[in-house]
PDB file of C-alpha atoms in Angstrom:
ATOM      1  CA  MET A   1       0.000   0.000   0.000  1.00 42.00           C
ATOM      2  CA  ILE A   2       1.195   3.512  -0.844  1.00 40.00           C
ATOM      3  CA  GLY A   3       0.088   6.365   1.389  1.00 46.00           C
ATOM      4  CA  GLY A   4       0.957   9.867   2.500  1.00 46.00           C
ATOM      5  CA  ALA A   5      -0.400  10.098   6.036  1.00 43.00           C
ATOM      6  CA  ARG A   6       1.500  11.360   9.054  1.00 44.00           C
ATOM      7  CA  GLN A   7       1.520   8.670  11.747  1.00 42.00           C
ATOM      8  CA  PRO A   8       4.264   9.113  14.357  1.00 41.00           C
ATOM      9  CA  ARG A   9       4.607   7.048  17.480  1.00 39.00           C
ATOM     10  CA  GLU A  10       3.620   8.273  20.899  1.00 40.00           C
ATOM     11  CA  ASP A  11       5.525   6.022  23.278  1.00 44.00           C
ATOM     12  CA  GLY A  12       9.072   6.318  24.631  1.00 42.00           C
ATOM     13  CA  PRO A  13      10.952   7.288  27.787  1.00 40.00           C
ATOM     14  CA  PRO A  14      10.363  10.673  29.451  1.00 39.00           C
ATOM     15  CA  PRO A  15      12.711  13.483  28.357  1.00 42.00           C
ATOM     16  CA  VAL A  16      15.795  14.417  30.365  1.00 37.00           C
ATOM     17  CA  PRO A  17      16.581  18.027  29.388  1.00 37.00           C
ATOM     18  CA  PRO A  18      20.262  19.096  29.321  1.00 38.00           C
ATOM     19  CA  SER A  19      21.550  22.643  29.426  1.00 35.00           C
ATOM     20  CA  HIS A  20      21.978  24.275  26.021  1.00 39.00           C
ATOM     21  CA  GLN A  21      23.951  27.511  25.983  1.00 43.00           C
ATOM     22  CA  GLY A  22      22.083  28.774  29.040  1.00 39.00           C
ATOM     23  CA  CYS A  23      18.668  27.735  27.699  1.00 43.00           C
ATOM     24  CA  ALA A  24      17.143  24.362  28.562  1.00 52.00           C
ATOM     25  CA  ILE A  25      15.943  22.079  25.792  1.00 54.00           C
ATOM     26  CA  ARG A  26      12.497  20.954  26.950  1.00 52.00           C
ATOM     27  CA  PRO A  27      11.001  18.192  24.767  1.00 49.00           C
ATOM     28  CA  VAL A  28       7.233  17.741  25.014  1.00 44.00           C
ATOM     29  CA  ARG A  29       5.260  14.695  23.881  1.00 42.00           C
ATOM     30  CA  VAL A  30       2.913  15.170  20.899  1.00 39.00           C
ATOM     31  CA  HIS A  31      -0.009  12.726  20.996  1.00 35.00           C
ATOM     32  CA  LEU A  32      -0.582  11.297  17.518  1.00 32.00           C
ATOM     33  CA  PRO A  33      -1.398   7.834  16.085  1.00 32.00           C
ATOM     34  CA  ALA A  34       1.276   5.134  16.294  1.00 34.00           C
ATOM     35  CA  GLN A  35       4.140   4.634  13.886  1.00 47.00           C
ATOM     36  CA  ARG A  36       7.880   4.143  14.290  1.00 60.00           C
ATOM     37  CA  GLY A  37       8.638   7.825  13.755  1.00 85.00           C
ATOM     38  CA  GLU A  38       7.735   9.802  16.892  1.00 94.00           C
ATOM     39  CA  LEU A  39       6.982  13.524  16.567  1.00 95.00           C
ATOM     40  CA  ARG A  40       8.232  15.584  19.501  1.00 95.00           C
ATOM     41  CA  ASP A  41       8.493  19.296  20.180  1.00 91.00           C
ATOM     42  CA  ARG A  42      10.849  21.363  22.281  1.00 93.00           C
ATOM     43  CA  HIS A  43      11.449  24.955  23.373  1.00 91.00           C
ATOM     44  CA  GLU A  44      15.010  26.014  22.670  1.00 87.00           C
ATOM     45  CA  ASP A  45      16.575  29.477  22.867  1.00 81.00           C
ATOM     46  CA  GLY A  46      13.162  31.114  22.571  1.00 83.00           C
ATOM     47  CA  HIS A  47      12.041  28.974  19.610  1.00 87.00           C
ATOM     48  CA  HIS A  48       9.274  26.365  19.490  1.00 92.00           C
ATOM     49  CA  LEU A  49      10.692  23.566  17.323  1.00 95.00           C
ATOM     50  CA  HIS A  50       9.902  19.963  16.385  1.00 96.00           C
ATOM     51  CA  HIS A  51      11.924  16.819  15.850  1.00 96.00           C
ATOM     52  CA  LEU A  52      11.230  13.247  14.759  1.00 97.00           C
ATOM     53  CA  VAL A  53      12.721  10.275  16.602  1.00 97.00           C
ATOM     54  CA  TRP A  54      13.051   6.660  15.488  1.00 97.00           C
ATOM     55  CA  ARG A  55      13.900   4.320  18.361  1.00 95.00           C
ATOM     56  CA  LEU A  56      15.329   1.467  16.304  1.00 94.00           C
ATOM     57  CA  GLY A  57      16.613  -0.787  19.050  1.00 86.00           C
ATOM     58  CA  PRO A  58      19.248  -3.517  18.564  1.00 93.00           C
ATOM     59  CA  GLY A  59      19.942  -5.377  15.349  1.00 95.00           C
ATOM     60  CA  VAL A  60      19.490  -2.439  12.967  1.00 96.00           C
ATOM     61  CA  ARG A  61      22.094  -0.732  10.851  1.00 96.00           C
ATOM     62  CA  VAL A  62      21.855   2.521   8.961  1.00 97.00           C
ATOM     63  CA  CYS A  63      23.444   3.893   5.815  1.00 98.00           C
ATOM     64  CA  SER A  64      23.358   7.644   6.106  1.00 96.00           C
ATOM     65  CA  SER A  65      24.724  10.970   4.924  1.00 96.00           C
ATOM     66  CA  ALA A  66      23.628  12.507   8.255  1.00 95.00           C
ATOM     67  CA  VAL A  67      25.785  15.147   9.947  1.00 93.00           C
ATOM     68  CA  LEU A  68      25.824  12.986  13.096  1.00 97.00           C
ATOM     69  CA  GLY A  69      26.488   9.248  12.791  1.00 96.00           C
ATOM     70  CA  GLY A  70      26.857   9.194   9.010  1.00 97.00           C
ATOM     71  CA  GLY A  71      28.230   6.216   7.101  1.00 98.00           C
ATOM     72  CA  ILE A  72      27.229   2.555   7.469  1.00 98.00           C
ATOM     73  CA  GLY A  73      26.950   0.843  10.822  1.00 97.00           C
ATOM     74  CA  PRO A  74      24.725  -0.222  13.722  1.00 97.00           C
ATOM     75  CA  ARG A  75      22.465   2.569  14.947  1.00 97.00           C
ATOM     76  CA  ALA A  76      19.994   2.505  17.832  1.00 96.00           C
ATOM     77  CA  TRP A  77      18.107   5.638  16.809  1.00 96.00           C
ATOM     78  CA  ILE A  78      17.589   8.320  14.157  1.00 97.00           C
ATOM     79  CA  LEU A  79      16.790  11.962  14.883  1.00 97.00           C
ATOM     80  CA  ASN A  80      15.562  14.562  12.395  1.00 97.00           C
ATOM     81  CA  ALA A  81      15.604  17.931  14.156  1.00 96.00           C
ATOM     82  CA  GLN A  82      14.195  21.286  13.134  1.00 95.00           C
ATOM     83  CA  VAL A  83      16.396  24.335  13.750  1.00 93.00           C
ATOM     84  CA  PRO A  84      15.669  28.042  13.186  1.00 89.00           C
ATOM     85  CA  GLY A  85      16.337  29.681   9.840  1.00 84.00           C
ATOM     86  CA  GLY A  86      19.713  31.397   9.814  1.00 83.00           C
ATOM     87  CA  TYR A  87      21.054  28.665  12.084  1.00 85.00           C
ATOM     88  CA  PRO A  88      23.887  30.272  14.101  1.00 84.00           C
ATOM     89  CA  ARG A  89      25.740  27.279  15.562  1.00 88.00           C
ATOM     90  CA  LEU A  90      28.923  25.820  14.086  1.00 89.00           C
ATOM     91  CA  ASP A  91      28.647  22.471  15.906  1.00 93.00           C
ATOM     92  CA  PRO A  92      25.528  20.764  14.505  1.00 93.00           C
ATOM     93  CA  ASP A  93      26.764  17.306  15.516  1.00 95.00           C
ATOM     94  CA  ARG A  94      27.059  18.384  19.159  1.00 96.00           C
ATOM     95  CA  HIS A  95      23.688  20.136  19.004  1.00 95.00           C
ATOM     96  CA  LEU A  96      22.027  16.959  17.696  1.00 97.00           C
ATOM     97  CA  ALA A  97      23.719  14.947  20.437  1.00 97.00           C
ATOM     98  CA  GLU A  98      22.237  17.341  23.024  1.00 96.00           C
ATOM     99  CA  ILE A  99      18.737  16.858  21.617  1.00 96.00           C
ATOM    100  CA  ALA A 100      19.257  13.086  21.555  1.00 97.00           C
ATOM    101  CA  ALA A 101      20.340  13.169  25.210  1.00 97.00           C
ATOM    102  CA  SER A 102      17.199  15.120  26.102  1.00 95.00           C
ATOM    103  CA  GLU A 103      15.176  12.241  24.638  1.00 95.00           C
ATOM    104  CA  GLY A 104      17.068   9.634  26.646  1.00 96.00           C
ATOM    105  CA  LEU A 105      18.585   8.164  23.482  1.00 96.00           C
ATOM    106  CA  THR A 106      21.714   6.107  24.090  1.00 96.00           C
ATOM    107  CA  GLY A 107      24.188   4.233  21.943  1.00 96.00           C
ATOM    108  CA  PRO A 108      25.160   5.140  18.386  1.00 97.00           C
ATOM    109  CA  GLY A 109      22.614   7.041  16.346  1.00 97.00           C
ATOM    110  CA  ALA A 110      22.180   9.185  13.245  1.00 97.00           C
ATOM    111  CA  GLY A 111      21.116  12.828  13.405  1.00 97.00           C
ATOM    112  CA  LEU A 112      19.792  15.055  10.617  1.00 96.00           C
ATOM    113  CA  MET A 113      18.958  18.751  10.725  1.00 95.00           C
ATOM    114  CA  THR A 114      16.586  20.995   8.782  1.00 94.00           C
ATOM    115  CA  ALA A 115      15.043  24.460   8.869  1.00 92.00           C
ATOM    116  CA  ALA A 116      11.838  23.000   7.415  1.00 92.00           C
ATOM    117  CA  ASP A 117       8.755  22.539   9.586  1.00 94.00           C
ATOM    118  CA  VAL A 118       9.291  18.997  10.842  1.00 96.00           C
ATOM    119  CA  ALA A 119       5.661  18.792  12.013  1.00 96.00           C
ATOM    120  CA  ALA A 120       4.651  19.015   8.328  1.00 95.00           C
ATOM    121  CA  TYR A 121       6.469  15.794   7.445  1.00 96.00           C
ATOM    122  CA  THR A 122       4.982  13.429   4.862  1.00 96.00           C
ATOM    123  CA  THR A 123       5.192   9.662   4.487  1.00 96.00           C
ATOM    124  CA  GLY A 124       5.011   7.034   1.763  1.00 97.00           C
ATOM    125  CA  HIS A 125       4.499   3.296   2.260  1.00 96.00           C
ATOM    126  CA  ASP A 126       5.094   0.434  -0.161  1.00 97.00           C
ATOM    127  CA  GLY A 127       5.516  -3.289   0.519  1.00 96.00           C
ATOM    128  CA  GLY A 128       6.931  -2.858   4.026  1.00 95.00           C
ATOM    129  CA  VAL A 129       9.040   0.208   3.202  1.00 96.00           C
ATOM    130  CA  THR A 130       8.232   3.483   4.957  1.00 96.00           C
ATOM    131  CA  ALA A 131       9.675   6.785   3.745  1.00 97.00           C
ATOM    132  CA  THR A 132       9.376   9.793   6.064  1.00 97.00           C
ATOM    133  CA  VAL A 133      10.325  13.115   4.502  1.00 97.00           C
ATOM    134  CA  THR A 134      10.687  16.699   5.696  1.00 96.00           C
ATOM    135  CA  THR A 135      10.671  19.046   2.740  1.00 95.00           C
ATOM    136  CA  GLY A 136      12.388  22.426   2.915  1.00 91.00           C
ATOM    137  CA  LEU A 137      12.820  23.913  -0.561  1.00 92.00           C
ATOM    138  CA  GLY A 138      13.590  27.568   0.086  1.00 83.00           C
ATOM    139  CA  VAL A 139      17.151  27.188  -1.234  1.00 84.00           C
ATOM    140  CA  ARG A 140      16.456  24.685  -4.000  1.00 89.00           C
ATOM    141  CA  GLY A 141      18.512  24.375  -7.153  1.00 89.00           C
ATOM    142  CA  TRP A 142      20.419  21.943  -9.353  1.00 90.00           C
ATOM    143  CA  ALA A 143      23.261  19.727  -8.175  1.00 89.00           C
ATOM    144  CA  ALA A 144      25.672  20.714 -10.970  1.00 90.00           C
ATOM    145  CA  VAL A 145      26.319  24.474 -10.871  1.00 86.00           C
ATOM    146  CA  PRO A 146      29.276  26.759 -11.732  1.00 87.00           C
ATOM    147  CA  GLU A 147      32.112  26.694  -9.204  1.00 83.00           C
ATOM    148  CA  SER A 148      31.405  30.238  -8.017  1.00 73.00           C
ATOM    149  CA  ALA A 149      27.921  29.198  -6.862  1.00 64.00           C
ATOM    150  CA  THR A 150      29.330  26.517  -4.537  1.00 57.00           C
ATOM    151  CA  ARG A 151      31.068  29.143  -2.358  1.00 59.00           C
ATOM    152  CA  THR A 152      27.793  30.613  -1.085  1.00 55.00           C
ATOM    153  CA  PRO A 153      26.932  29.643   2.525  1.00 53.00           C
ATOM    154  CA  HIS A 154      23.797  27.533   2.756  1.00 53.00           C
ATOM    155  CA  ARG A 155      21.043  27.408   5.356  1.00 54.00           C
ATOM    156  CA  PRO A 156      19.907  24.020   6.686  1.00 52.00           C
ATOM    157  CA  GLY A 157      16.580  24.095   4.799  1.00 56.00           C
ATOM    158  CA  THR A 158      16.725  20.598   3.403  1.00 89.00           C
ATOM    159  CA  VAL A 159      14.881  17.602   2.003  1.00 96.00           C
ATOM    160  CA  ASN A 160      15.589  14.926   4.615  1.00 97.00           C
ATOM    161  CA  ILE A 161      14.571  11.341   3.802  1.00 97.00           C
ATOM    162  CA  VAL A 162      14.427   8.567   6.398  1.00 97.00           C
ATOM    163  CA  LEU A 163      13.701   5.067   5.098  1.00 97.00           C
ATOM    164  CA  THR A 164      12.904   2.002   7.177  1.00 97.00           C
ATOM    165  CA  LEU A 165      12.507  -1.457   5.677  1.00 96.00           C
ATOM    166  CA  PRO A 166      12.198  -5.000   7.047  1.00 95.00           C
ATOM    167  CA  ALA A 167      14.724  -6.666   4.720  1.00 96.00           C
ATOM    168  CA  ALA A 168      18.458  -6.838   5.429  1.00 97.00           C
ATOM    169  CA  LEU A 169      20.604  -5.257   2.714  1.00 98.00           C
ATOM    170  CA  SER A 170      24.241  -5.828   1.813  1.00 98.00           C
ATOM    171  CA  ASP A 171      26.661  -2.901   2.021  1.00 98.00           C
ATOM    172  CA  ALA A 172      26.393  -2.364  -1.726  1.00 98.00           C
ATOM    173  CA  ALA A 173      22.592  -2.517  -1.610  1.00 98.00           C
ATOM    174  CA  LEU A 174      22.495   0.037   1.208  1.00 98.00           C
ATOM    175  CA  VAL A 175      24.504   2.465  -0.908  1.00 98.00           C
ATOM    176  CA  ASN A 176      22.301   1.612  -3.885  1.00 98.00           C
ATOM    177  CA  ALA A 177      19.222   2.352  -1.742  1.00 98.00           C
ATOM    178  CA  VAL A 178      20.508   5.868  -1.056  1.00 98.00           C
ATOM    179  CA  ALA A 179      21.007   6.401  -4.795  1.00 98.00           C
ATOM    180  CA  THR A 180      17.534   5.023  -5.580  1.00 98.00           C
ATOM    181  CA  ALA A 181      15.941   7.268  -2.952  1.00 98.00           C
ATOM    182  CA  THR A 182      17.747  10.276  -4.435  1.00 98.00           C
ATOM    183  CA  GLU A 183      16.577   9.433  -7.956  1.00 98.00           C
ATOM    184  CA  ALA A 184      12.989   9.110  -6.717  1.00 98.00           C
ATOM    185  CA  LYS A 185      13.296  12.444  -4.871  1.00 98.00           C
ATOM    186  CA  VAL A 186      14.361  14.245  -8.049  1.00 97.00           C
ATOM    187  CA  GLN A 187      11.550  12.561 -10.012  1.00 98.00           C
ATOM    188  CA  ALA A 188       9.030  13.751  -7.429  1.00 97.00           C
ATOM    189  CA  LEU A 189      10.365  17.321  -7.448  1.00 97.00           C
ATOM    190  CA  LEU A 190      10.008  17.459 -11.220  1.00 97.00           C
ATOM    191  CA  ASP A 191       6.528  15.915 -11.024  1.00 97.00           C
ATOM    192  CA  ALA A 192       5.621  18.665  -8.526  1.00 96.00           C
ATOM    193  CA  GLY A 193       6.510  21.246 -11.186  1.00 96.00           C
ATOM    194  CA  LEU A 194       9.787  22.365  -9.596  1.00 95.00           C
ATOM    195  CA  ASP A 195      12.861  23.192 -11.661  1.00 94.00           C
ATOM    196  CA  CYS A 196      15.457  21.664  -9.314  1.00 94.00           C
ATOM    197  CA  SER A 197      17.134  18.473  -8.124  1.00 92.00           C
ATOM    198  CA  GLY A 198      16.913  19.356  -4.420  1.00 93.00           C
ATOM    199  CA  THR A 199      18.813  21.596  -2.008  1.00 91.00           C
ATOM    200  CA  PRO A 200      22.562  21.772  -1.257  1.00 90.00           C
ATOM    201  CA  THR A 201      22.106  20.063   2.130  1.00 91.00           C
ATOM    202  CA  ASP A 202      19.698  17.176   1.424  1.00 95.00           C
ATOM    203  CA  ALA A 203      20.303  14.018   3.470  1.00 96.00           C
ATOM    204  CA  VAL A 204      19.194  10.373   3.414  1.00 97.00           C
ATOM    205  CA  CYS A 205      19.059   7.647   6.082  1.00 97.00           C
ATOM    206  CA  VAL A 206      18.261   4.016   5.239  1.00 98.00           C
ATOM    207  CA  ALA A 207      17.562   1.736   8.223  1.00 97.00           C
ATOM    208  CA  ALA A 208      17.389  -2.032   7.762  1.00 97.00           C
ATOM    209  CA  PRO A 209      18.044  -5.177   9.836  1.00 96.00           C
ATOM    210  CA  GLU A 210      21.626  -6.337  10.127  1.00 96.00           C
ATOM    211  CA  PRO A 211      22.294  -9.067   7.552  1.00 96.00           C
ATOM    212  CA  GLY A 212      22.787 -12.693   8.561  1.00 94.00           C
ATOM    213  CA  PRO A 213      25.196 -15.222   7.060  1.00 95.00           C
ATOM    214  CA  ASP A 214      23.646 -14.742   3.619  1.00 93.00           C
ATOM    215  CA  GLY A 215      24.862 -11.119   3.556  1.00 95.00           C
ATOM    216  CA  GLY A 216      21.454  -9.574   2.898  1.00 97.00           C
ATOM    217  CA  GLU A 217      19.692  -8.563  -0.293  1.00 97.00           C
ATOM    218  CA  PRO A 218      22.338  -7.820  -2.931  1.00 98.00           C
ATOM    219  CA  PHE A 219      20.437  -5.158  -4.915  1.00 97.00           C
ATOM    220  CA  ALA A 220      18.386  -2.033  -4.205  1.00 98.00           C
ATOM    221  CA  GLY A 221      18.285  -0.372  -7.604  1.00 98.00           C
ATOM    222  CA  PRO A 222      14.928   0.917  -8.865  1.00 98.00           C
ATOM    223  CA  ARG A 223      14.116  -2.310 -10.731  1.00 98.00           C
ATOM    224  CA  SER A 224      14.979  -4.645  -7.858  1.00 98.00           C
ATOM    225  CA  THR A 225      12.226  -5.774  -5.477  1.00 98.00           C
ATOM    226  CA  TRP A 226      13.230  -3.592  -2.534  1.00 98.00           C
ATOM    227  CA  GLY A 227      14.624  -0.753  -4.611  1.00 98.00           C
ATOM    228  CA  ALA A 228      11.330  -0.418  -6.491  1.00 98.00           C
ATOM    229  CA  ARG A 229       9.469  -0.237  -3.177  1.00 98.00           C
ATOM    230  CA  ILE A 230      11.920   2.358  -1.870  1.00 98.00           C
ATOM    231  CA  ALA A 231      11.497   4.448  -5.025  1.00 98.00           C
ATOM    232  CA  ARG A 232       7.702   4.422  -4.870  1.00 98.00           C
ATOM    233  CA  ALA A 233       7.593   5.212  -1.143  1.00 98.00           C
ATOM    234  CA  VAL A 234      10.059   8.100  -1.485  1.00 98.00           C
ATOM    235  CA  HIS A 235       8.307   9.466  -4.560  1.00 98.00           C
ATOM    236  CA  THR A 236       4.960   9.491  -2.723  1.00 98.00           C
ATOM    237  CA  ALA A 237       6.366  11.246   0.353  1.00 97.00           C
ATOM    238  CA  VAL A 238       8.467  13.841  -1.499  1.00 98.00           C
ATOM    239  CA  LEU A 239       5.689  14.647  -3.970  1.00 98.00           C
ATOM    240  CA  ALA A 240       3.252  15.259  -1.099  1.00 97.00           C
ATOM    241  CA  GLY A 241       5.747  17.571   0.607  1.00 96.00           C
ATOM    242  CA  ALA A 242       6.860  19.385  -2.560  1.00 95.00           C
ATOM    243  CA  ARG A 243       3.470  20.132  -4.095  1.00 88.00           C
ATOM    244  CA  PRO A 244       2.810  23.245  -1.958  1.00 79.00           C
ATOM    245  CA  ALA A 245       6.160  24.699  -3.115  1.00 73.00           C
ATOM    246  CA  GLY A 246       5.308  23.774  -6.690  1.00 67.00           C
ATOM    247  CA  ASP A 247       1.996  25.623  -6.428  1.00 68.00           C
ATOM    248  CA  LEU A 248       3.871  28.764  -5.358  1.00 57.00           C
ATOM    249  CA  SER A 249       6.648  28.634  -7.949  1.00 51.00           C
TER     250      SER A 249
END
């Protein structure tokens, strides 16, 4: 089934707020229907912000381009955190770790950051794959640009994609899954009527069970079983998030 509903999870341990530059991070539970992604909100430095948390537990590994916990390896959680526009900090990995600590998250995890409204996330579902996307397109453009354009500082207004699937993938298939998700993202942006391939700070996380002796599924390209499901789920979620921007362009 393919869908675009928002269905975060409501359970989890109570928050333990740390100090953050003289202002406490105070996460508050948001009561919504159950799903693995849990929508939370917090008050930080005078801002009311949201973040999504996936409490993956043991036996899961993640392939990610996230600023915190990127690469391939076991991860116990994923965090996608909203920050204010004009983000002033130069230590996003430490900031994400502070938010994770406030949620009682322990062990290795992956953390993403965005200036988009995380509460407006969209989802797509296909054959056991769930794609959860936050879509910030204020600084959108094409990947290949003249060298002079790459020197401009960029805000963290991003398209962040978090994928969860029940099938173990090999290392190569995990990397392939990231590529497939990116292709589906671009397809959705074009289908939404946008003249872009994304933003300069887009990120992807793919979470799947650790492989057994068989090494996991060897392929995740768009014509493989799991890659096709990933592509359709991502396309559904990104298209739902990008259409409002397309209507305004």
